Short mmCIF file of C-alpha atoms and ligand atoms in Angstrom, two decimals:
data_model
loop_
_atom_site.label_atom_id
_atom_site.label_comp_id
_atom_site.label_asym_id
_atom_site.label_seq_id
_atom_site.Cartn_x
_atom_site.Cartn_y
_atom_site.Cartn_z
CA MET T 8 138.15 85.89 85.38
CA LEU T 9 134.74 87.89 85.57
CA TRP T 10 132.47 87.24 88.41
CA GLY T 11 128.81 88.36 88.72
CA VAL T 12 128.27 89.80 92.40
CA ILE T 13 124.75 89.38 93.82
CA SER T 14 123.30 89.79 97.21
CA ASP T 15 119.88 90.34 99.21
CA ILE T 16 117.88 88.60 96.54
CA HIS T 17 114.98 87.93 99.02
CA SER T 18 112.83 85.35 96.92
CA ASN T 19 112.44 87.61 93.96
CA LEU T 20 113.07 85.29 91.12
CA GLU T 21 112.32 87.89 88.37
CA ALA T 22 114.85 90.15 89.60
CA LEU T 23 117.36 87.42 89.95
CA GLU T 24 116.98 85.95 86.62
CA ALA T 25 117.25 89.48 85.19
CA SER T 26 120.45 90.00 86.99
CA ILE T 27 121.90 86.78 86.01
CA LYS T 28 121.15 87.41 82.18
CA THR T 29 122.76 90.89 82.29
CA LEU T 30 125.73 89.84 84.27
CA SER T 31 126.07 86.54 81.95
CA GLU T 32 126.06 88.84 78.99
CA GLN T 33 128.69 91.11 80.40
CA GLY T 34 130.97 87.94 80.50
CA ALA T 35 130.61 86.73 84.09
CA LYS T 36 131.69 83.06 84.49
CA GLY T 37 131.61 82.65 88.43
CA TRP T 38 129.25 83.95 90.89
CA ILE T 39 129.51 85.64 94.47
CA CYS T 40 126.57 85.94 96.75
CA CYS T 41 126.46 87.95 99.72
CA GLY T 42 123.12 86.22 101.45
CA ASP T 43 119.67 87.07 102.16
CA ILE T 44 118.66 84.51 99.61
CA VAL T 45 115.23 84.28 100.98
CA GLY T 46 112.68 86.49 102.91
CA TYR T 47 110.28 89.08 101.64
CA GLY T 48 109.50 87.70 98.43
CA PRO T 49 107.16 84.79 96.99
CA GLN T 50 109.90 82.35 95.38
CA PRO T 51 111.97 81.31 98.12
CA ASN T 52 112.36 77.50 96.82
CA GLU T 53 112.82 78.58 93.23
CA VAL T 54 115.38 81.20 94.10
CA CYS T 55 117.46 78.78 96.15
CA GLU T 56 117.30 76.36 93.34
CA LYS T 57 118.59 79.02 90.88
CA ILE T 58 121.45 80.04 93.07
CA ALA T 59 122.55 76.62 94.11
CA SER T 60 122.79 76.01 90.24
CA LEU T 61 125.54 78.73 89.71
CA LYS T 62 128.94 77.32 89.17
CA PRO T 63 131.45 78.41 90.41
CA LEU T 64 129.51 79.61 93.50
CA HIS T 65 130.95 81.64 96.77
CA VAL T 66 127.99 82.21 98.92
CA VAL T 67 127.41 82.99 102.32
CA SER T 68 124.16 83.11 104.73
CA GLY T 69 122.50 86.34 105.62
CA ASN T 70 120.11 86.91 108.88
CA HIS T 71 117.00 86.31 106.89
CA ASP T 72 118.60 82.85 105.75
CA LEU T 73 119.56 82.08 109.23
CA ALA T 74 115.93 83.18 110.66
CA VAL T 75 114.15 80.71 108.33
CA VAL T 76 115.98 77.96 109.46
CA GLY T 77 115.72 78.62 112.97
CA LYS T 78 119.38 79.78 113.56
CA MET T 79 118.32 83.28 114.29
CA ASP T 80 115.52 84.66 116.24
CA VAL T 81 112.67 86.30 114.15
CA SER T 82 111.80 88.56 116.93
CA TRP T 83 114.83 90.59 115.76
CA PHE T 84 112.96 91.61 112.62
CA ASN T 85 110.15 94.23 112.31
CA ASP T 86 106.49 92.75 111.86
CA TYR T 87 106.67 92.60 108.14
CA ALA T 88 109.79 90.84 107.91
CA GLN T 89 108.74 88.48 110.54
CA ALA T 90 105.43 87.66 108.92
CA ALA T 91 107.62 86.97 105.45
CA ALA T 92 110.23 84.92 107.33
CA LEU T 93 107.50 82.89 109.08
CA TRP T 94 105.73 82.10 105.65
CA THR T 95 108.86 81.35 104.00
CA ARG T 96 109.84 78.92 106.98
CA ASP T 97 106.44 77.06 106.27
CA SER T 98 107.09 77.07 102.58
CA LEU T 99 110.42 75.75 102.13
CA THR T 100 111.06 72.64 100.62
CA GLU T 101 113.61 70.21 101.99
CA PRO T 102 116.24 70.78 99.56
CA ALA T 103 116.01 74.48 99.67
CA ARG T 104 116.07 74.26 103.63
CA LYS T 105 119.30 72.07 103.29
CA PHE T 106 120.73 74.46 101.14
CA LEU T 107 120.14 77.34 103.59
CA GLU T 108 121.30 75.45 106.53
CA ALA T 109 124.81 74.49 104.98
CA LEU T 110 125.51 78.16 104.13
CA PRO T 111 128.84 79.59 105.87
CA ALA T 112 129.12 83.02 107.55
CA ARG T 113 132.11 84.01 105.60
CA ASP T 114 133.91 82.78 102.40
CA VAL T 115 137.56 83.87 101.68
CA ALA T 116 138.76 83.19 98.39
CA ASP T 117 142.35 84.11 96.81
CA THR T 118 141.12 87.32 95.11
CA PHE T 119 138.22 88.38 97.22
CA MET T 120 136.31 87.48 100.39
CA VAL T 121 132.51 87.59 101.28
CA VAL T 122 130.20 88.20 104.32
CA HIS T 123 126.76 89.35 104.71
CA GLY T 124 126.97 92.33 107.04
CA SER T 125 130.43 93.08 107.99
CA PRO T 126 133.71 91.14 108.52
CA ARG T 127 133.67 91.41 112.50
CA ASN T 128 129.82 90.55 112.55
CA PRO T 129 128.73 88.86 109.26
CA PRO T 130 125.03 88.10 110.00
CA GLU T 131 123.98 91.37 111.78
CA GLU T 132 126.02 94.45 111.52
CA TYR T 133 124.96 97.04 108.84
CA LEU T 134 128.44 98.53 107.36
CA LEU T 135 127.08 102.09 106.73
CA THR T 136 129.80 104.53 108.14
CA ARG T 137 133.49 105.44 107.81
CA GLN T 138 134.08 104.81 111.31
CA GLN T 139 132.57 101.24 110.98
CA TYR T 140 134.75 100.68 107.93
CA MET T 141 137.97 101.52 109.85
CA ASP T 142 136.88 99.34 112.71
CA ASN T 143 136.12 96.51 110.41
CA LEU T 144 139.37 96.87 108.43
CA ALA T 145 141.47 94.19 110.46
CA GLY T 146 138.89 91.73 109.38
CA VAL T 147 139.29 92.57 105.69
CA LYS T 148 141.65 89.51 104.87
CA VAL T 149 141.50 90.16 101.22
CA SER T 150 140.30 93.06 98.84
CA PRO T 151 137.87 93.46 97.64
CA CYS T 152 135.53 92.11 100.58
CA PHE T 153 131.97 91.84 99.32
CA VAL T 154 128.95 92.56 101.74
CA GLY T 155 125.35 92.99 101.45
CA HIS T 156 122.73 93.52 104.11
CA SER T 157 122.05 97.43 104.00
CA HIS T 158 120.68 97.10 100.46
CA LEU T 159 122.76 100.21 99.51
CA THR T 160 125.59 100.32 97.17
CA TRP T 161 128.36 101.38 99.58
CA CYS T 162 132.06 101.37 98.59
CA PHE T 163 134.43 102.06 101.49
CA GLN T 164 138.09 102.26 100.63
CA ARG T 165 141.48 103.42 101.93
CA ASP T 166 142.40 107.16 100.75
CA PRO T 167 145.76 108.56 101.28
CA ASN T 168 144.66 111.73 99.98
CA SER T 169 141.62 112.09 102.28
CA PRO T 170 142.29 113.72 105.63
CA LEU T 171 140.48 110.77 107.37
CA GLY T 172 142.49 108.32 105.13
CA THR T 173 139.28 106.68 104.01
CA LYS T 174 136.74 107.08 101.19
CA ALA T 175 132.94 106.22 101.20
CA GLN T 176 130.99 106.49 98.26
CA LEU T 177 127.33 105.10 97.02
CA LEU T 178 127.95 103.66 93.51
CA ARG T 179 125.81 104.48 90.54
CA ASP T 180 124.72 102.37 87.47
CA GLY T 181 127.75 101.90 85.26
CA GLN T 182 130.08 103.32 87.53
CA ARG T 183 133.57 101.30 87.89
CA VAL T 184 136.08 101.32 90.71
CA ASP T 185 139.35 100.03 91.52
CA VAL T 186 139.16 97.39 94.15
CA SER T 187 143.02 96.45 94.41
CA GLU T 188 144.68 94.90 97.44
CA SER T 189 146.15 98.20 98.70
CA SER T 190 142.69 99.71 98.37
CA GLY T 191 141.10 97.41 101.25
CA SER T 192 137.78 97.85 99.66
CA VAL T 193 134.69 96.75 101.09
CA VAL T 194 131.96 96.76 98.26
CA ASN T 195 128.12 96.32 98.44
CA PRO T 196 126.59 95.60 95.16
CA GLY T 197 123.16 96.70 96.40
CA SER T 198 119.89 94.30 96.67
CA VAL T 199 118.89 92.14 93.57
CA GLY T 200 115.35 91.87 94.91
CA GLN T 201 114.53 94.72 97.31
CA PRO T 202 116.67 97.69 96.42
CA ARG T 203 116.11 100.72 99.00
CA ASP T 204 117.70 103.66 97.25
CA HIS T 205 114.64 104.92 95.64
CA ASP T 206 115.69 103.07 92.26
CA ASN T 207 113.27 100.18 91.90
CA ARG T 208 115.66 98.37 89.48
CA ALA T 209 117.55 95.41 90.53
CA SER T 210 121.29 96.10 91.66
CA CYS T 211 124.15 93.82 91.10
CA GLY T 212 127.83 93.93 89.83
CA LEU T 213 130.67 92.57 87.91
CA TYR T 214 133.88 91.95 89.62
CA ASP T 215 137.21 91.48 87.31
CA ASP T 216 139.97 89.79 89.35
CA LYS T 217 142.63 90.48 87.12
CA ALA T 218 142.19 94.15 86.60
CA ARG T 219 140.81 94.18 90.16
CA THR T 220 137.86 96.44 89.26
CA PHE T 221 134.25 96.30 90.10
CA LYS T 222 131.64 97.73 88.00
CA LEU T 223 127.85 98.24 89.13
CA PHE T 224 124.82 97.56 87.12
CA ARG T 225 120.93 98.58 87.73
CA VAL T 226 118.66 95.99 85.86
CA PRO T 227 115.07 96.55 85.06
CA TYR T 228 112.74 93.64 85.76
CA ASP T 229 109.12 92.75 85.72
CA ILE T 230 108.16 94.26 89.24
CA ALA T 231 104.26 93.87 88.44
CA SER T 232 104.75 89.99 88.25
CA VAL T 233 106.57 89.43 91.50
CA GLN T 234 103.84 91.80 93.14
CA LYS T 235 101.03 89.61 91.71
CA LYS T 236 102.64 86.50 93.06
CA MET T 237 103.26 87.86 96.46
CA ARG T 238 99.45 88.93 96.58
CA ASP T 239 98.58 85.59 95.52
CA VAL T 240 100.25 84.18 98.82
CA ALA T 241 99.10 87.03 101.02
CA LEU T 242 102.66 88.68 101.94
CA PRO T 243 102.28 92.07 103.73
CA GLU T 244 100.91 94.73 101.29
CA LEU T 245 103.66 97.13 102.57
CA LEU T 246 106.27 94.56 101.19
CA VAL T 247 104.35 94.19 97.97
CA LEU T 248 104.44 98.06 97.26
CA ARG T 249 108.05 99.16 98.46
CA LEU T 250 109.31 96.96 95.35
CA SER T 251 107.59 99.69 93.05
CA TYR T 252 109.44 102.58 94.87
CA GLY T 253 112.76 100.85 95.46
CA GLN T 254 112.70 101.62 99.14
ZN1 ZN E 312 118.49 91.96 103.00
#
């Protein structure tokens, strides 16, 4: 079966719908979401509703999701993220809040697992280095382990040919990688709603649980439309502008 893998949507409905459309056209029949459904963007309720409608769905909570329902301290955020989190908290409908409150920290399925940041510290740790990957390997119960949080398309794997025994790469649009059980793969599909690698297209992926491969996709979407909605509700201008630059 093919799974659409999405993460860090951040209340960006246009980017989410474009990603779902592309992944569905590629054959996705199930959905994996690594958290940070809300925060930063202008449509938290619509995005929660859309994610909740995806079936079958494996989804975990991100630090922004926890913050807006009062399960994590917003003082942990920078000023802009904090302003957006407080606006989101005040804008959430009851069904959206209940949906976010019920999200688990990790989800371990038969052929993959999902956390937001890292296996050892799901809501907080940014997995960015090979050392961190090695320190987290004991928590990788199933390969691939999908993560989000850094908004970067990191793929960490075991590599017997490397002197360090591991490999780290940033996946590019259209790149396919082997994520079989022995590879001990930790894969980040990048961010749907706020990419930070200087490519302003939405980032997402397709996981084939038979072939055990993962393929990355970059998807253009109507950025100007999201920016207009953000300005209409007076979200911080820096958050509006960064969508244009993908950073
Ligand atoms: Zn995020």
